[in-house]
Amino acid sequence: MALKSSLEVFEKSKEIIPGGVNSPVRAYRSVGLNPPYIKKAKGSKIFDIDGNTYIDYVGSWGPMILGHAFPEVIEAIKEAAECGTSFGAPTEKEFELADILCHAVPSVEMVRMVSSGTEAVMSAIRLARGYTRRDRILKFEGCYHGHSDGLLVKAGSGALTTGVPDSAGVPYDYAKNTLTASYNNIEELIHIFSEVGNELAAVILEPVAGNMGVVLPELEFLKILREKTEEYGVLLILDEVITGFRVAFGGAQSYYGILPDITVFGKIIGGGMPVGAYGGRREIMEMISPVGPVYQAGTLSGNPVAMAAGIKTLQILRDNPDIYNALDKKGARLEKAFIEAGDRYGVPASVNRVGSMLSAFFTGDKVRDFKTATGSDTHMFKKYFAGMLEEGIYIAPSQFEAMFLSAAHDDKDTEKTIESIDKVFSQLKK
Ligand code: KE4
């Protein structure tokens, strides 16, 4: 059955896969278009089955920091696969990746591998509850930590009240233990701690938010958060699924100088293969089975082929630190292009960036939390998105995601992207 076009495959897939996709954002619903079906990718380019080539700024939502199909990573995957794809038994590769993580991230003395960011967050929350013997947790509005029940929660009537489910199928009893506060809101944070600090097992934070678009932490907010969690014996969990090895080799915690109790990893540490991990101080991590009473397990955890991809990816990043400077420079050029195009054509554009992760919001306001992020003009974003896709620029099909650059994006890509930003912005107000 030779299916020819993306549209044809999409229509067929929708009959047997919910929405035709295996992760909702890929269905392009928030931009009202049909998604291109991807055939292959190489370096900074991604190719769909209709013969189109794009410069890719999704990068599989973060993992592809070296660029797609990086030769040494592919080689490592092939070599590992030829030795067998899974044993359900310990392998040296798990030690190797754990060793790189523990050396790269100062707050991590021990680490456990799992197969996704969601699984890592879910396990980290259970660990924090087991360690503190407390049930309640605090998250921040606009931060996404995967789809485990306790994290698919939104604020009840007020930040102090119990959370309410943010998805069908999440029992109220799961949601009620999750409180929600506003990102960068120090006053609210202090109030919550004064009221329920002693009941909190953990606070979980994206140290740079990537799921309401990119929103940077204010330094005073990070400082107070660390002080309050220490004061009340609450574990600070930094969700570095996106920022780990993205904003710096030591993650956002090294970039901003904040030491969490538990760190969650994903994306880049798997080099494009399914890997998640959580780690922290030895006394906390030794609560995890089989050493301690907090159970967690996984058939494909530490999978040798996935480990091989992660090891090679992190080795290349570790041994070539100038990759981060180059990524920052490329990111700065795109940031400047958005600002200049906004000024030139009278389009209200506000850009948040750290290194190679950035978002352009269609608003005149500084975007510093969920409220200001959702105040941006999503209709204008839809026009912008369609224009960029037309130009052969592949960005996330949502205002509330991040743009990711890779080491493979070259000057030609950057120049073409800048040209496209200018061209698309010139049409936005018409
Ligand atoms: P996964 O279970 O998707 O591997 O990781 C969940 C997760 C946890 N924490 C953060 C900060 C995350 O951003 C994610 C997943 N990110 C989304 C996009 N922002 C993945 C894309 C998708 O859902 O298809």
Short mmCIF file of C-alpha atoms and ligand atoms in Angstrom, two decimals:
data_model
loop_
_atom_site.label_atom_id
_atom_site.label_comp_id
_atom_site.label_asym_id
_atom_site.label_seq_id
_atom_site.Cartn_x
_atom_site.Cartn_y
_atom_site.Cartn_z
CA MET A 1 0.00 0.00 0.00
CA ALA A 2 2.16 2.90 -1.24
CA LEU A 3 0.87 6.02 0.52
CA LYS A 4 2.19 9.11 -1.24
CA SER A 5 1.53 12.38 0.51
CA SER A 6 1.70 13.58 4.12
CA LEU A 7 -2.00 14.39 3.91
CA GLU A 8 -2.85 10.88 2.73
CA VAL A 9 -0.79 9.24 5.49
CA PHE A 10 -2.29 11.66 8.03
CA GLU A 11 -5.86 10.79 6.99
CA LYS A 12 -5.09 7.05 7.17
CA SER A 13 -3.24 7.37 10.49
CA LYS A 14 -6.15 9.23 12.07
CA GLU A 15 -8.23 6.10 11.58
CA ILE A 16 -6.01 3.99 13.85
CA ILE A 17 -3.94 6.44 15.94
CA PRO A 18 -5.69 9.12 18.06
CA GLY A 19 -5.32 12.34 16.08
CA GLY A 20 -2.96 10.49 13.76
CA VAL A 21 -0.08 11.20 16.12
CA ASN A 22 1.75 9.69 19.05
CA SER A 23 2.06 13.01 20.84
CA PRO A 24 -0.66 15.68 20.61
CA VAL A 25 1.40 18.75 19.65
CA ARG A 26 2.50 16.98 16.45
CA ALA A 27 -1.05 17.13 15.04
CA TYR A 28 -0.69 20.87 14.26
CA ARG A 29 -4.13 21.59 15.74
CA SER A 30 -3.18 24.91 17.35
CA VAL A 31 -1.96 26.23 13.98
CA GLY A 32 -4.89 24.75 12.01
CA LEU A 33 -2.70 22.96 9.44
CA ASN A 34 -1.94 19.37 8.50
CA PRO A 35 1.49 18.20 9.65
CA PRO A 36 4.24 17.22 7.20
CA TYR A 37 5.23 13.58 7.61
CA ILE A 38 8.98 13.37 8.03
CA LYS A 39 11.07 11.00 5.96
CA LYS A 40 14.54 11.81 7.31
CA ALA A 41 16.70 14.49 8.84
CA LYS A 42 20.39 15.36 8.63
CA GLY A 43 22.26 18.14 10.42
CA SER A 44 20.03 21.23 10.56
CA LYS A 45 17.69 19.96 7.84
CA ILE A 46 14.52 17.91 8.00
CA PHE A 47 12.85 16.37 4.92
CA ASP A 48 9.18 15.47 4.55
CA ILE A 49 7.71 12.72 2.35
CA ASP A 50 6.38 15.34 -0.09
CA GLY A 51 9.85 16.37 -1.14
CA ASN A 52 10.12 19.52 1.01
CA THR A 53 13.27 20.49 2.89
CA TYR A 54 13.16 22.63 6.02
CA ILE A 55 15.66 24.24 8.36
CA ASP A 56 14.68 22.55 11.64
CA TYR A 57 14.25 24.55 14.87
CA VAL A 58 12.20 21.88 16.68
CA GLY A 59 15.12 19.46 16.95
CA SER A 60 12.77 16.73 18.20
CA TRP A 61 11.75 19.22 20.98
CA GLY A 62 15.29 19.60 22.26
CA PRO A 63 17.39 16.40 22.00
CA MET A 64 19.09 17.15 18.67
CA ILE A 65 21.61 19.74 19.94
CA LEU A 66 24.35 18.28 17.71
CA GLY A 67 22.04 18.21 14.71
CA HIS A 68 20.22 15.24 13.20
CA ALA A 69 21.96 11.94 12.35
CA PHE A 70 25.29 13.10 13.77
CA PRO A 71 27.71 10.53 12.27
CA GLU A 72 29.48 9.50 15.49
CA VAL A 73 26.16 9.13 17.31
CA ILE A 74 24.70 7.00 14.52
CA GLU A 75 27.87 4.90 14.53
CA ALA A 76 27.57 4.37 18.30
CA ILE A 77 23.93 3.31 17.92
CA LYS A 78 24.77 0.86 15.13
CA GLU A 79 27.66 -0.64 17.08
CA ALA A 80 25.53 -1.10 20.19
CA ALA A 81 22.58 -2.52 18.26
CA GLU A 82 24.80 -5.13 16.62
CA CYS A 83 25.53 -6.46 20.11
CA GLY A 84 21.83 -6.85 20.86
CA THR A 85 19.16 -4.23 21.58
CA SER A 86 18.12 -5.06 25.14
CA PHE A 87 19.12 -7.51 27.86
CA GLY A 88 17.18 -6.51 30.97
CA ALA A 89 20.48 -6.85 32.75
CA PRO A 90 23.14 -4.37 33.89
CA THR A 91 25.62 -3.12 31.27
CA GLU A 92 28.77 -0.99 31.44
CA LYS A 93 27.07 1.63 29.26
CA GLU A 94 24.71 2.52 32.12
CA PHE A 95 27.71 3.17 34.36
CA GLU A 96 29.35 5.24 31.62
CA LEU A 97 26.35 7.53 31.14
CA ALA A 98 25.73 7.82 34.89
CA ASP A 99 29.39 8.73 35.36
CA ILE A 100 29.22 11.52 32.77
CA LEU A 101 26.04 12.90 34.38
CA CYS A 102 27.51 12.82 37.91
CA HIS A 103 30.68 14.59 36.78
CA ALA A 104 28.78 17.17 34.72
CA VAL A 105 26.15 18.19 37.29
CA PRO A 106 27.53 19.07 40.75
CA SER A 107 24.28 18.39 42.66
CA VAL A 108 24.07 14.84 41.31
CA GLU A 109 25.97 12.16 43.24
CA MET A 110 23.77 9.27 42.09
CA VAL A 111 21.38 8.87 39.18
CA ARG A 112 18.75 6.39 37.98
CA MET A 113 17.94 5.97 34.27
CA VAL A 114 14.39 5.64 32.98
CA SER A 115 12.87 5.92 29.48
CA SER A 116 11.25 9.35 29.34
CA GLY A 117 11.10 12.73 31.04
CA THR A 118 7.61 11.93 32.32
CA GLU A 119 8.87 8.76 33.99
CA ALA A 120 11.80 10.63 35.51
CA VAL A 121 9.55 13.35 36.95
CA MET A 122 7.01 10.83 38.26
CA SER A 123 9.81 8.91 39.99
CA ALA A 124 11.43 12.06 41.39
CA ILE A 125 8.13 13.17 42.94
CA ARG A 126 7.61 9.73 44.52
CA LEU A 127 11.20 9.86 45.83
CA ALA A 128 10.65 13.30 47.37
CA ARG A 129 7.46 12.10 49.04
CA GLY A 130 9.21 8.97 50.32
CA TYR A 131 12.19 10.95 51.62
CA THR A 132 10.18 13.71 53.36
CA ARG A 133 7.13 11.56 54.28
CA ARG A 134 4.99 14.47 53.08
CA ASP A 135 2.37 14.36 50.31
CA ARG A 136 1.85 17.86 48.91
CA ILE A 137 3.91 19.32 46.06
CA LEU A 138 4.12 22.76 44.46
CA LYS A 139 4.49 23.42 40.72
CA PHE A 140 4.28 26.60 38.65
CA GLU A 141 1.61 27.62 36.19
CA GLY A 142 2.82 27.23 32.60
CA CYS A 143 5.47 24.69 33.50
CA TYR A 144 5.01 21.22 32.02
CA HIS A 145 6.62 18.19 33.60
CA GLY A 146 5.26 15.35 31.49
CA HIS A 147 1.91 13.63 31.75
CA SER A 148 1.94 11.81 35.11
CA ASP A 149 -1.38 12.27 36.91
CA GLY A 150 -0.12 14.41 39.79
CA LEU A 151 1.40 16.93 37.38
CA LEU A 152 -1.62 17.31 35.06
CA VAL A 153 -3.07 19.75 37.54
CA LYS A 154 -4.07 23.39 37.50
CA ALA A 155 -4.60 25.84 40.31
CA GLY A 156 -7.88 25.54 42.18
CA SER A 157 -9.70 28.76 43.03
CA GLY A 158 -6.53 30.17 44.61
CA ALA A 159 -2.90 29.09 44.78
CA LEU A 160 -3.38 27.85 48.33
CA THR A 161 -6.31 25.65 47.58
CA THR A 162 -5.84 22.12 46.36
CA GLY A 163 -5.15 21.60 42.67
CA VAL A 164 -7.81 20.44 40.25
CA PRO A 165 -7.26 18.00 37.38
CA ASP A 166 -6.00 19.51 34.13
CA SER A 167 -6.95 16.44 32.13
CA ALA A 168 -9.84 14.01 31.99
CA GLY A 169 -9.00 10.79 33.77
CA VAL A 170 -7.01 12.39 36.56
CA PRO A 171 -8.78 11.62 39.85
CA TYR A 172 -9.47 14.62 42.05
CA ASP A 173 -7.66 12.73 44.81
CA TYR A 174 -4.43 12.83 42.78
CA ALA A 175 -4.78 16.52 41.93
CA LYS A 176 -5.58 17.76 45.42
CA ASN A 177 -1.98 17.30 46.62
CA THR A 178 -0.55 19.56 43.90
CA LEU A 179 -0.49 23.31 44.54
CA THR A 180 0.22 25.76 41.74
CA ALA A 181 1.90 29.17 41.97
CA SER A 182 2.89 31.79 39.39
CA TYR A 183 6.38 31.68 37.90
CA ASN A 184 8.66 34.49 39.16
CA ASN A 185 6.07 35.56 41.78
CA ILE A 186 8.09 35.92 45.00
CA GLU A 187 5.25 37.33 47.11
CA GLU A 188 2.97 34.39 46.32
CA LEU A 189 5.80 31.93 46.94
CA ILE A 190 6.53 33.38 50.39
CA HIS A 191 2.83 33.31 51.24
CA ILE A 192 2.45 29.67 50.22
CA PHE A 193 5.48 28.63 52.26
CA SER A 194 4.25 30.54 55.33
CA GLU A 195 0.90 28.75 55.06
CA VAL A 196 1.81 25.18 53.99
CA GLY A 197 5.63 25.00 53.84
CA ASN A 198 5.74 22.21 56.43
CA GLU A 199 3.35 20.09 54.36
CA LEU A 200 5.34 20.24 51.12
CA ALA A 201 7.44 17.28 50.00
CA ALA A 202 8.83 19.12 47.01
CA VAL A 203 8.70 22.09 44.71
CA ILE A 204 9.25 21.27 41.04
CA LEU A 205 10.43 23.98 38.66
CA GLU A 206 11.59 24.30 35.08
CA PRO A 207 14.67 26.47 35.80
CA VAL A 208 14.13 28.04 32.39
CA ALA A 209 10.52 27.48 31.39
CA GLY A 210 10.18 26.01 27.91
CA ASN A 211 6.52 25.06 27.90
CA MET A 212 4.81 28.43 27.96
CA GLY A 213 7.27 29.56 25.38
CA VAL A 214 10.69 30.38 26.85
CA VAL A 215 10.40 32.28 30.14
CA LEU A 216 13.55 33.12 32.11
CA PRO A 217 13.74 32.84 35.89
CA GLU A 218 14.35 36.06 37.82
CA LEU A 219 17.43 35.59 40.01
CA GLU A 220 15.74 36.80 43.20
CA PHE A 221 12.92 34.30 42.60
CA LEU A 222 15.42 31.42 42.35
CA LYS A 223 17.23 32.65 45.46
CA ILE A 224 14.06 32.90 47.58
CA LEU A 225 12.85 29.54 46.30
CA ARG A 226 16.05 27.83 47.38
CA GLU A 227 16.01 29.63 50.76
CA LYS A 228 12.39 28.73 51.49
CA THR A 229 12.75 25.09 50.45
CA GLU A 230 15.78 24.80 52.76
CA GLU A 231 13.99 26.61 55.60
CA TYR A 232 10.98 24.26 55.48
CA GLY A 233 12.81 21.00 54.64
CA VAL A 234 11.18 20.86 51.19
CA LEU A 235 13.09 19.17 48.35
CA LEU A 236 13.78 21.38 45.34
CA ILE A 237 13.39 19.42 42.11
CA LEU A 238 14.75 21.12 38.98
CA ASP A 239 13.14 19.72 35.87
CA GLU A 240 16.10 19.96 33.46
CA VAL A 241 14.54 17.74 30.80
CA ILE A 242 14.89 20.65 28.36
CA THR A 243 17.65 22.74 29.98
CA GLY A 244 19.98 19.88 30.93
CA PHE A 245 23.03 20.08 28.62
CA ARG A 246 21.05 22.68 26.60
CA VAL A 247 21.76 25.98 28.37
CA ALA A 248 25.15 24.73 29.62
CA PHE A 249 26.92 21.40 29.99
CA GLY A 250 26.10 21.51 33.71
CA GLY A 251 22.49 22.50 32.99
CA ALA A 252 20.56 25.60 34.08
CA GLN A 253 21.62 24.91 37.68
CA SER A 254 25.23 25.60 36.75
CA TYR A 255 24.25 28.58 34.58
CA TYR A 256 22.19 30.23 37.37
CA GLY A 257 24.17 28.85 40.32
CA ILE A 258 21.28 27.12 42.12
CA LEU A 259 21.81 23.68 43.63
CA PRO A 260 18.64 21.53 43.71
CA ASP A 261 18.09 18.40 45.79
CA ILE A 262 16.92 16.35 42.80
CA THR A 263 17.44 16.98 39.09
CA VAL A 264 15.37 15.48 36.31
CA PHE A 265 16.90 14.89 32.88
CA GLY A 266 15.66 13.79 29.46
CA LYS A 267 15.95 14.70 25.78
CA ILE A 268 19.64 15.56 25.12
CA ILE A 269 20.97 12.84 27.49
CA GLY A 270 19.48 10.24 25.15
CA GLY A 271 20.87 11.83 21.99
CA GLY A 272 17.51 11.28 20.31
CA MET A 273 16.84 7.87 21.84
CA PRO A 274 14.33 7.28 24.70
CA VAL A 275 16.16 8.20 27.91
CA GLY A 276 15.13 10.01 31.08
CA ALA A 277 16.96 10.17 34.39
CA TYR A 278 16.69 11.58 37.89
CA GLY A 279 19.53 12.14 40.31
CA GLY A 280 20.63 13.90 43.44
CA ARG A 281 22.45 13.59 46.73
CA ARG A 282 23.40 10.06 47.78
CA GLU A 283 21.31 10.16 51.00
CA ILE A 284 18.23 10.94 48.91
CA MET A 285 18.91 8.59 46.00
CA GLU A 286 19.60 5.65 48.33
CA MET A 287 15.90 5.75 49.18
CA ILE A 288 15.31 4.18 45.75
CA SER A 289 14.71 0.44 45.35
CA PRO A 290 16.47 -1.95 45.66
CA VAL A 291 18.49 0.00 48.28
CA GLY A 292 15.61 1.88 49.88
CA PRO A 293 11.82 1.72 50.23
CA VAL A 294 10.79 3.90 47.24
CA TYR A 295 9.93 1.55 44.38
CA GLN A 296 10.72 2.36 40.75
CA ALA A 297 11.52 0.02 37.86
CA GLY A 298 11.56 -0.24 34.05
CA THR A 299 12.06 -2.95 31.44
CA LEU A 300 14.00 -0.69 29.07
CA SER A 301 15.60 1.57 31.67
CA GLY A 302 19.28 2.01 30.79
CA ASN A 303 18.73 0.38 27.40
CA PRO A 304 22.22 -0.19 25.91
CA VAL A 305 21.43 1.28 22.47
CA ALA A 306 19.89 4.39 24.05
CA MET A 307 22.81 4.65 26.46
CA ALA A 308 25.26 4.50 23.53
CA ALA A 309 23.52 7.46 21.84
CA GLY A 310 23.48 9.46 25.08
CA ILE A 311 27.09 8.70 25.97
CA LYS A 312 28.39 9.75 22.55
CA THR A 313 26.27 12.91 22.53
CA LEU A 314 27.42 14.03 25.97
CA GLN A 315 31.05 13.11 25.27
CA ILE A 316 31.02 15.36 22.19
CA LEU A 317 29.43 18.22 24.16
CA ARG A 318 31.90 17.73 27.04
CA ASP A 319 34.95 17.62 24.77
CA ASN A 320 33.89 20.60 22.62
CA PRO A 321 32.75 23.32 25.07
CA ASP A 322 32.96 25.98 22.35
CA ILE A 323 29.76 24.44 20.94
CA TYR A 324 27.88 26.42 23.61
CA ASN A 325 29.49 29.75 22.69
CA ALA A 326 28.69 29.16 19.03
CA LEU A 327 25.09 28.23 19.88
CA ASP A 328 24.73 31.39 21.96
CA LYS A 329 26.02 33.57 19.10
CA LYS A 330 23.57 32.01 16.62
CA GLY A 331 20.74 32.44 19.10
CA ALA A 332 21.64 36.09 19.60
CA ARG A 333 21.48 36.70 15.83
CA LEU A 334 17.97 35.25 15.62
CA GLU A 335 16.86 37.21 18.69
CA LYS A 336 18.11 40.43 17.08
CA ALA A 337 16.35 39.56 13.82
CA PHE A 338 12.99 39.14 15.57
CA ILE A 339 13.35 42.44 17.46
CA GLU A 340 14.44 44.35 14.33
CA ALA A 341 11.65 42.87 12.18
CA GLY A 342 9.12 43.72 14.88
CA ASP A 343 10.35 47.32 14.96
CA ARG A 344 10.57 47.58 11.18
CA TYR A 345 7.01 46.43 10.53
CA GLY A 346 5.33 47.60 13.72
CA VAL A 347 4.72 44.02 14.91
CA PRO A 348 4.71 43.78 18.74
CA ALA A 349 7.40 41.15 19.37
CA SER A 350 8.99 40.21 22.66
CA VAL A 351 11.84 37.67 22.68
CA ASN A 352 13.09 35.51 25.55
CA ARG A 353 16.31 33.60 25.04
CA VAL A 354 18.98 31.73 26.87
CA GLY A 355 21.71 30.35 24.64
CA SER A 356 20.17 28.22 21.90
CA MET A 357 16.60 28.10 23.22
CA LEU A 358 14.33 31.05 22.46
CA SER A 359 10.77 32.18 21.81
CA ALA A 360 9.35 35.17 19.99
CA PHE A 361 6.02 36.21 21.55
CA PHE A 362 3.61 38.50 19.67
CA THR A 363 3.10 40.93 22.49
CA GLY A 364 4.55 44.28 23.50
CA ASP A 365 4.86 43.11 27.12
CA LYS A 366 7.84 41.52 28.78
CA VAL A 367 6.89 37.83 29.09
CA ARG A 368 7.81 36.69 32.62
CA ASP A 369 5.02 34.24 33.56
CA PHE A 370 2.03 32.30 32.26
CA LYS A 371 -0.25 35.35 32.33
CA THR A 372 1.99 37.52 30.17
CA ALA A 373 2.82 34.56 27.91
CA THR A 374 -0.85 33.82 27.25
CA GLY A 375 -1.42 37.54 26.66
CA SER A 376 0.44 37.19 23.35
CA ASP A 377 -1.44 37.21 20.03
CA THR A 378 -1.85 33.57 19.02
CA HIS A 379 -3.68 34.51 15.81
CA MET A 380 -0.63 36.44 14.72
CA PHE A 381 1.48 33.43 15.73
CA LYS A 382 -0.60 31.20 13.43
CA LYS A 383 0.06 33.54 10.48
CA TYR A 384 3.75 33.70 11.40
CA PHE A 385 3.96 29.90 11.69
CA ALA A 386 2.29 29.33 8.30
CA GLY A 387 4.56 31.90 6.67
CA MET A 388 7.71 30.38 8.11
CA LEU A 389 6.67 26.86 7.05
CA GLU A 390 6.08 28.24 3.54
CA GLU A 391 9.59 29.70 3.69
CA GLY A 392 11.02 26.26 4.58
CA ILE A 393 11.56 27.08 8.24
CA TYR A 394 10.30 24.34 10.57
CA ILE A 395 9.39 25.70 14.01
CA ALA A 396 7.20 24.38 16.82
CA PRO A 397 3.48 24.55 15.87
CA SER A 398 2.61 26.41 19.08
CA GLN A 399 3.35 29.83 20.58
CA PHE A 400 3.98 28.04 23.86
CA GLU A 401 6.99 25.99 22.86
CA ALA A 402 10.66 26.85 22.29
CA MET A 403 12.86 27.25 19.24
CA PHE A 404 16.01 25.13 19.49
CA LEU A 405 19.26 25.69 17.55
CA SER A 406 21.83 22.98 16.98
CA ALA A 407 25.57 22.86 16.37
CA ALA A 408 24.70 21.94 12.78
CA HIS A 409 22.91 25.24 12.01
CA ASP A 410 25.42 27.17 9.89
CA ASP A 411 25.67 30.81 8.75
CA LYS A 412 23.69 30.03 5.61
CA ASP A 413 20.83 28.65 7.72
CA THR A 414 20.93 31.69 9.97
CA GLU A 415 20.95 34.12 7.05
CA LYS A 416 18.06 32.32 5.33
CA THR A 417 16.11 32.28 8.61
CA ILE A 418 16.71 36.01 9.17
CA GLU A 419 15.53 36.73 5.63
CA SER A 420 12.39 34.64 6.23
CA ILE A 421 11.64 36.35 9.55
CA ASP A 422 11.82 39.72 7.78
CA LYS A 423 9.65 38.56 4.87
CA VAL A 424 7.01 36.92 7.09
CA PHE A 425 6.91 39.82 9.55
CA SER A 426 6.37 42.23 6.65
CA GLN A 427 3.09 40.39 5.88
CA LEU A 428 1.78 39.96 9.43
CA LYS A 429 -0.14 43.21 9.74
CA LYS A 430 -1.75 42.99 6.32
P1 KE4 B 1 8.79 13.28 27.91
O1 KE4 B 1 7.95 12.33 28.76
O2 KE4 B 1 7.99 13.90 26.78
O3 KE4 B 1 10.12 12.68 27.48
O4 KE4 B 1 9.24 14.50 28.86
C1 KE4 B 1 8.24 15.24 29.52
C2 KE4 B 1 8.78 16.61 29.84
C3 KE4 B 1 9.22 16.87 31.13
N1 KE4 B 1 9.71 18.07 31.48
C4 KE4 B 1 9.80 19.07 30.58
C5 KE4 B 1 10.36 20.40 31.01
C6 KE4 B 1 9.38 18.87 29.23
O5 KE4 B 1 9.46 19.89 28.34
C7 KE4 B 1 8.87 17.61 28.85
C8 KE4 B 1 8.38 17.33 27.45
N2 KE4 B 1 8.45 18.42 26.53
C9 KE4 B 1 7.49 18.38 25.44
C10 KE4 B 1 7.54 19.67 24.62
N3 KE4 B 1 7.80 20.83 25.34
C11 KE4 B 1 7.72 17.20 24.56
C12 KE4 B 1 7.01 17.25 23.23
C13 KE4 B 1 5.75 16.45 23.25
O6 KE4 B 1 5.04 16.44 24.27
O7 KE4 B 1 5.49 15.85 22.20
#
